[in-house]
mmCIF file of C-alpha atoms and ligand atoms in Angstrom:
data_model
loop_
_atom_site.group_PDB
_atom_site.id
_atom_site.type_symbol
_atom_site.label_atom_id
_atom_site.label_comp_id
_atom_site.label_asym_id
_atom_site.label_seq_id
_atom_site.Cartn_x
_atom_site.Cartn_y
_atom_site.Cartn_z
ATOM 1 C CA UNK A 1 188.626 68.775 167.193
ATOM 2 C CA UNK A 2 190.627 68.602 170.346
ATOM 3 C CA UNK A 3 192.707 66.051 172.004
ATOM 4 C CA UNK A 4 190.862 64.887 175.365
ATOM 5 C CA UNK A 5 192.209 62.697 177.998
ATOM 6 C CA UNK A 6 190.639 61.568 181.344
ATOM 7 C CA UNK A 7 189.444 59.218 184.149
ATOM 8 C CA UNK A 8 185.843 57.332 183.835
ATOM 9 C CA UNK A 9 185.628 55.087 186.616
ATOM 10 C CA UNK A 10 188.873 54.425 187.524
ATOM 11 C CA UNK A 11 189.996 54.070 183.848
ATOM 12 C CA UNK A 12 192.003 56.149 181.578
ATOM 13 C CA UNK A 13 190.392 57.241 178.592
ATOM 14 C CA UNK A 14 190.522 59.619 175.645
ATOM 15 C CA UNK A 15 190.321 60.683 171.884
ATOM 16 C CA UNK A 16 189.696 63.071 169.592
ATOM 17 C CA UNK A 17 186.412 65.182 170.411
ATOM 18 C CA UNK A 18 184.587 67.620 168.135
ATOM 19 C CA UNK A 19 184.902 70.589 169.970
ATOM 20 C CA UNK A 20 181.097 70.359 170.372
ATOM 21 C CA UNK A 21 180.497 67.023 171.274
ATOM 22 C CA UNK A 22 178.805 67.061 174.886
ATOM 23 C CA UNK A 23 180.129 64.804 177.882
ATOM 24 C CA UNK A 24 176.788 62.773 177.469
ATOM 25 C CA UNK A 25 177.682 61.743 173.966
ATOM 26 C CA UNK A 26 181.142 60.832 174.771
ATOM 27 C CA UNK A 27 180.261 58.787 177.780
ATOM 28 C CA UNK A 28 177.309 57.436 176.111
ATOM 29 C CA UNK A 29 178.239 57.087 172.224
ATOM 30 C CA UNK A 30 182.097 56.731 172.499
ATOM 31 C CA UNK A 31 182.627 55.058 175.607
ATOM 32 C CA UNK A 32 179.352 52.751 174.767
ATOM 33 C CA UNK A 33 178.485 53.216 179.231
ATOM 34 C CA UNK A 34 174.969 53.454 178.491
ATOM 35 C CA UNK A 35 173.702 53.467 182.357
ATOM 36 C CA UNK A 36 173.570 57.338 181.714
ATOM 37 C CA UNK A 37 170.544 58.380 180.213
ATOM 38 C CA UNK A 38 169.058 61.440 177.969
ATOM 39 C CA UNK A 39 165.619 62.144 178.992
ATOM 40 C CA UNK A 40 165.236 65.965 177.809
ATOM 41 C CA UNK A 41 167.178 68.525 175.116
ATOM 42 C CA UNK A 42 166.155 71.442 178.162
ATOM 43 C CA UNK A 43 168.436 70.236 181.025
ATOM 44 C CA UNK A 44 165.629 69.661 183.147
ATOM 45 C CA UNK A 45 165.724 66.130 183.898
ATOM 46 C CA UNK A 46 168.617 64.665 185.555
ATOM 47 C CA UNK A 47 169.030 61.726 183.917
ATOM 48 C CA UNK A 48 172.155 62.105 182.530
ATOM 49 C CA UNK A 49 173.834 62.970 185.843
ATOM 50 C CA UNK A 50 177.371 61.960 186.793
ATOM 51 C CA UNK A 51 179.912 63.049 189.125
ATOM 52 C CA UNK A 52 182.643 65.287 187.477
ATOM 53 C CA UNK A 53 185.942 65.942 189.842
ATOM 54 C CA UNK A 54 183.649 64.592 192.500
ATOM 55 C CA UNK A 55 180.454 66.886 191.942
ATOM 56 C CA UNK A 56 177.168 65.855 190.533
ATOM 57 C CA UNK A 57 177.006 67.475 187.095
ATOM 58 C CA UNK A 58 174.073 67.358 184.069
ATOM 59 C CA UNK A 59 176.336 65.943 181.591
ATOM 60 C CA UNK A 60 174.304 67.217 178.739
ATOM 61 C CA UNK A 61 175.490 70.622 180.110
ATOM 62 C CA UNK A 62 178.933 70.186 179.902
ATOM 63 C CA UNK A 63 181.030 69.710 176.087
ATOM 64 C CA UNK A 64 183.628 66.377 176.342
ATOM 65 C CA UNK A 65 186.248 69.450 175.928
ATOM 66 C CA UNK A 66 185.741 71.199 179.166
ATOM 67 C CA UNK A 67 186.091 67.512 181.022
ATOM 68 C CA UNK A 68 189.781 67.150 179.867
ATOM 69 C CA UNK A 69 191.833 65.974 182.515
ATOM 70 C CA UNK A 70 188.983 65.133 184.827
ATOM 71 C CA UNK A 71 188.009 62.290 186.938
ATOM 72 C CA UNK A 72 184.541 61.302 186.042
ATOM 73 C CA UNK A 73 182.029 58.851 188.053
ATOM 74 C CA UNK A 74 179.021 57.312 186.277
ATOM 75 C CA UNK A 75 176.406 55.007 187.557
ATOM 76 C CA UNK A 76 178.738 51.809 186.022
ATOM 77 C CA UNK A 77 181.031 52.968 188.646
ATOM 78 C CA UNK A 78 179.676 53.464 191.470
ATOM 79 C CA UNK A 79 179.636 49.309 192.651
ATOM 80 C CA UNK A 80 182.509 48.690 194.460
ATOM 81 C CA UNK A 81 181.902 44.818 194.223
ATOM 82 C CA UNK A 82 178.730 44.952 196.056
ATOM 83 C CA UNK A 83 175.785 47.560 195.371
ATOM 84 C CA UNK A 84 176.414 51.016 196.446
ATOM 85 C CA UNK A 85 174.659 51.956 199.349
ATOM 86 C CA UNK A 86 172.452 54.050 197.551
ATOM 87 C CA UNK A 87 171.686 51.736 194.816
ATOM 88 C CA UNK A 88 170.662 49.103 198.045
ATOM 89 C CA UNK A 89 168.401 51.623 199.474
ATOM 90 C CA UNK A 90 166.546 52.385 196.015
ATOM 91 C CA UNK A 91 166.068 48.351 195.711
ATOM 92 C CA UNK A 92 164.758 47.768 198.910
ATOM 93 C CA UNK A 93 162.513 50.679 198.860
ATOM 94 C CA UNK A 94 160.872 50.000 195.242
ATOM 95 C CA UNK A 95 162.477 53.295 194.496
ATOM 96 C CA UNK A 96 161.858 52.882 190.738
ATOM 97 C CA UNK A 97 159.272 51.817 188.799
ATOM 98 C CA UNK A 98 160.743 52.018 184.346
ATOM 99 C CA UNK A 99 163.878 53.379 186.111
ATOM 100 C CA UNK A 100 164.881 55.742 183.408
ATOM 101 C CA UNK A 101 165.449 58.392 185.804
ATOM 102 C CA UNK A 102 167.263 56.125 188.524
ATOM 103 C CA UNK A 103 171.316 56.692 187.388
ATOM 104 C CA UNK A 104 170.256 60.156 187.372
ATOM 105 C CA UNK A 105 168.394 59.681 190.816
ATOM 106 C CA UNK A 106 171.229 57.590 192.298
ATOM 107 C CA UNK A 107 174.464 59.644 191.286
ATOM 108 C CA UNK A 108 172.513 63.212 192.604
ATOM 109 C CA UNK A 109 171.663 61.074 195.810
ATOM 110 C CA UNK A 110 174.987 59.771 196.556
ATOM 111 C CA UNK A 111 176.265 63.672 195.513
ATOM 112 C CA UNK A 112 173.773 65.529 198.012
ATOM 113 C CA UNK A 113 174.537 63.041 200.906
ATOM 114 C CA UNK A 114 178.610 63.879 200.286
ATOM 115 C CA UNK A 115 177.785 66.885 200.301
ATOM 116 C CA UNK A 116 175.470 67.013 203.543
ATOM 117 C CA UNK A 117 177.749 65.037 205.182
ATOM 118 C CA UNK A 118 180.461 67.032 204.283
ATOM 119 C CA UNK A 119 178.826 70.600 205.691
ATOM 120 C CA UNK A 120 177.656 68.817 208.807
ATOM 121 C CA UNK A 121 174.200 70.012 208.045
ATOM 122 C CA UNK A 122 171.247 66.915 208.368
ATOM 123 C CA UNK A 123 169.668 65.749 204.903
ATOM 124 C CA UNK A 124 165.909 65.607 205.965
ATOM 125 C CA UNK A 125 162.653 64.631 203.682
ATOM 126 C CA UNK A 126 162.045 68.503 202.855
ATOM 127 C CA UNK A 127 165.922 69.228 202.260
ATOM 128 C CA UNK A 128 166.171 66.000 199.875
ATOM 129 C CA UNK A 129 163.241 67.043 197.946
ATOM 130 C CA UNK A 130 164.227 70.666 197.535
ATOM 131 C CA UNK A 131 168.067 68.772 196.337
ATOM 132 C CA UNK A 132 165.300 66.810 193.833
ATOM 133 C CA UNK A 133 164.189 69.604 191.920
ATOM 134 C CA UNK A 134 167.178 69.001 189.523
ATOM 135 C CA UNK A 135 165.743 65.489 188.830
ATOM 136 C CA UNK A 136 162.656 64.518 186.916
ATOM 137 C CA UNK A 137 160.639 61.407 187.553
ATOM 138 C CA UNK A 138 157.724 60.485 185.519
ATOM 139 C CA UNK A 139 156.663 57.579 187.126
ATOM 140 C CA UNK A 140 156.667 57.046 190.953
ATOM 141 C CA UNK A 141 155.694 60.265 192.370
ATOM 142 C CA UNK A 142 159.296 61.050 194.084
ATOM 143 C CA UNK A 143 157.653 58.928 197.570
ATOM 144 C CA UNK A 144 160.230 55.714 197.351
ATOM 145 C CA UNK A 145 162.976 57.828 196.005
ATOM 146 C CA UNK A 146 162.884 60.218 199.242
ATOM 147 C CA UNK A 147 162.889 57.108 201.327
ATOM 148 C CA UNK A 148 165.967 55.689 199.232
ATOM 149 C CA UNK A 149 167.978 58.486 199.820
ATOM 150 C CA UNK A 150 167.045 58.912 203.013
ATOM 151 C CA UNK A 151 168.045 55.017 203.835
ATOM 152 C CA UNK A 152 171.241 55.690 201.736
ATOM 153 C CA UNK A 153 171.670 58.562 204.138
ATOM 154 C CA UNK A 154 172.403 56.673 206.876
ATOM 155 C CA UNK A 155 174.175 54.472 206.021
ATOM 156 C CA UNK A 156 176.862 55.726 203.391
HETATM 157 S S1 FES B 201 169.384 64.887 179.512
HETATM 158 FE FE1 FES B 201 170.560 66.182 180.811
HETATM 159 S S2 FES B 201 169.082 67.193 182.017
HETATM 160 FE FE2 FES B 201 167.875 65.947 180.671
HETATM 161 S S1 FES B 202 161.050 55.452 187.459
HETATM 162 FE FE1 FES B 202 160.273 55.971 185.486
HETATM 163 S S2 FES B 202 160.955 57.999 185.210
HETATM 164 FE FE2 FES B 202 161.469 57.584 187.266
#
């Protein structure tokens, strides 16, 4: 076991973690924010992405251990009183149809936008479906999503 200690949206939070108990299940099973999801046991599928010290990260792939001290972001945090600009942009473009993949989609949309942004270089249809490989949907066919994030692009 191990004493852990950090910040999950804006909140200070901690226990005692097995030593290999992943970030998923402590978000998810201790911290009861369900918005992140567990779609595969491969790391293929995204869903369980969240932003860890500001980076998009598959939270299956990381133990609650190595997050100590940490500010984590999950898809219950991104909101800032009104929809994100990214969750917006999936609404208005039917970017979802179950939307088990979306707070996968939507915290690796709003990461590869910072991060576009941030190099200066410009997020086009082919570059945010090459960023998508990381992210499994099984139900729209990725169209709507690369228009979200595309939208969100602009605007964030
Ligand atoms: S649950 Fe993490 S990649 Fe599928
Ligand atoms: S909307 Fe169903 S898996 Fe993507």
């Amino acid at each position: 076991m191990s004493e852990i200690k950090m910040t999950v949206n804006g909140k200070p939070v901690g226990g005692d973690v097995a030593d290999n108990m992943l970030l998923v299940e402590f978000i998810r099973e201790t911290l009861r924010l369900t918005g992140t999801h567990v779609g595969c046991d491969t790391s293929q599928c995204g869903a369980c992405v969240v932003h860890v010290d500001g980076k998009a990260v598959k939270s299956c792939t990381m133990l609650a251990a190595a997050a100590d001290g940490a500010e984590v972001t999950t898809i219950e945090g991104v909101a800032n009183g009104d929809l994100h600009p990214m969750q917006k942009a999936f609404n208005d473009n039917h970017g979802l149809q179950c939307g088990f993949c979306t707070p996968g989609m939507i915290m690796s949309g709003i990461d590869m936008v910072n991060r576009y942004k941030a190099e200066g270089k410009t997020l086009d249809e082919a570059a945010i479906r090459h960023e998508l490989e990381g992210n499994i949907c099984r139900c729209t066919g990725y169209h709507n999503i690369v228009k979200s994030i595309s939208q969100a692009a602009g605007e964030m």
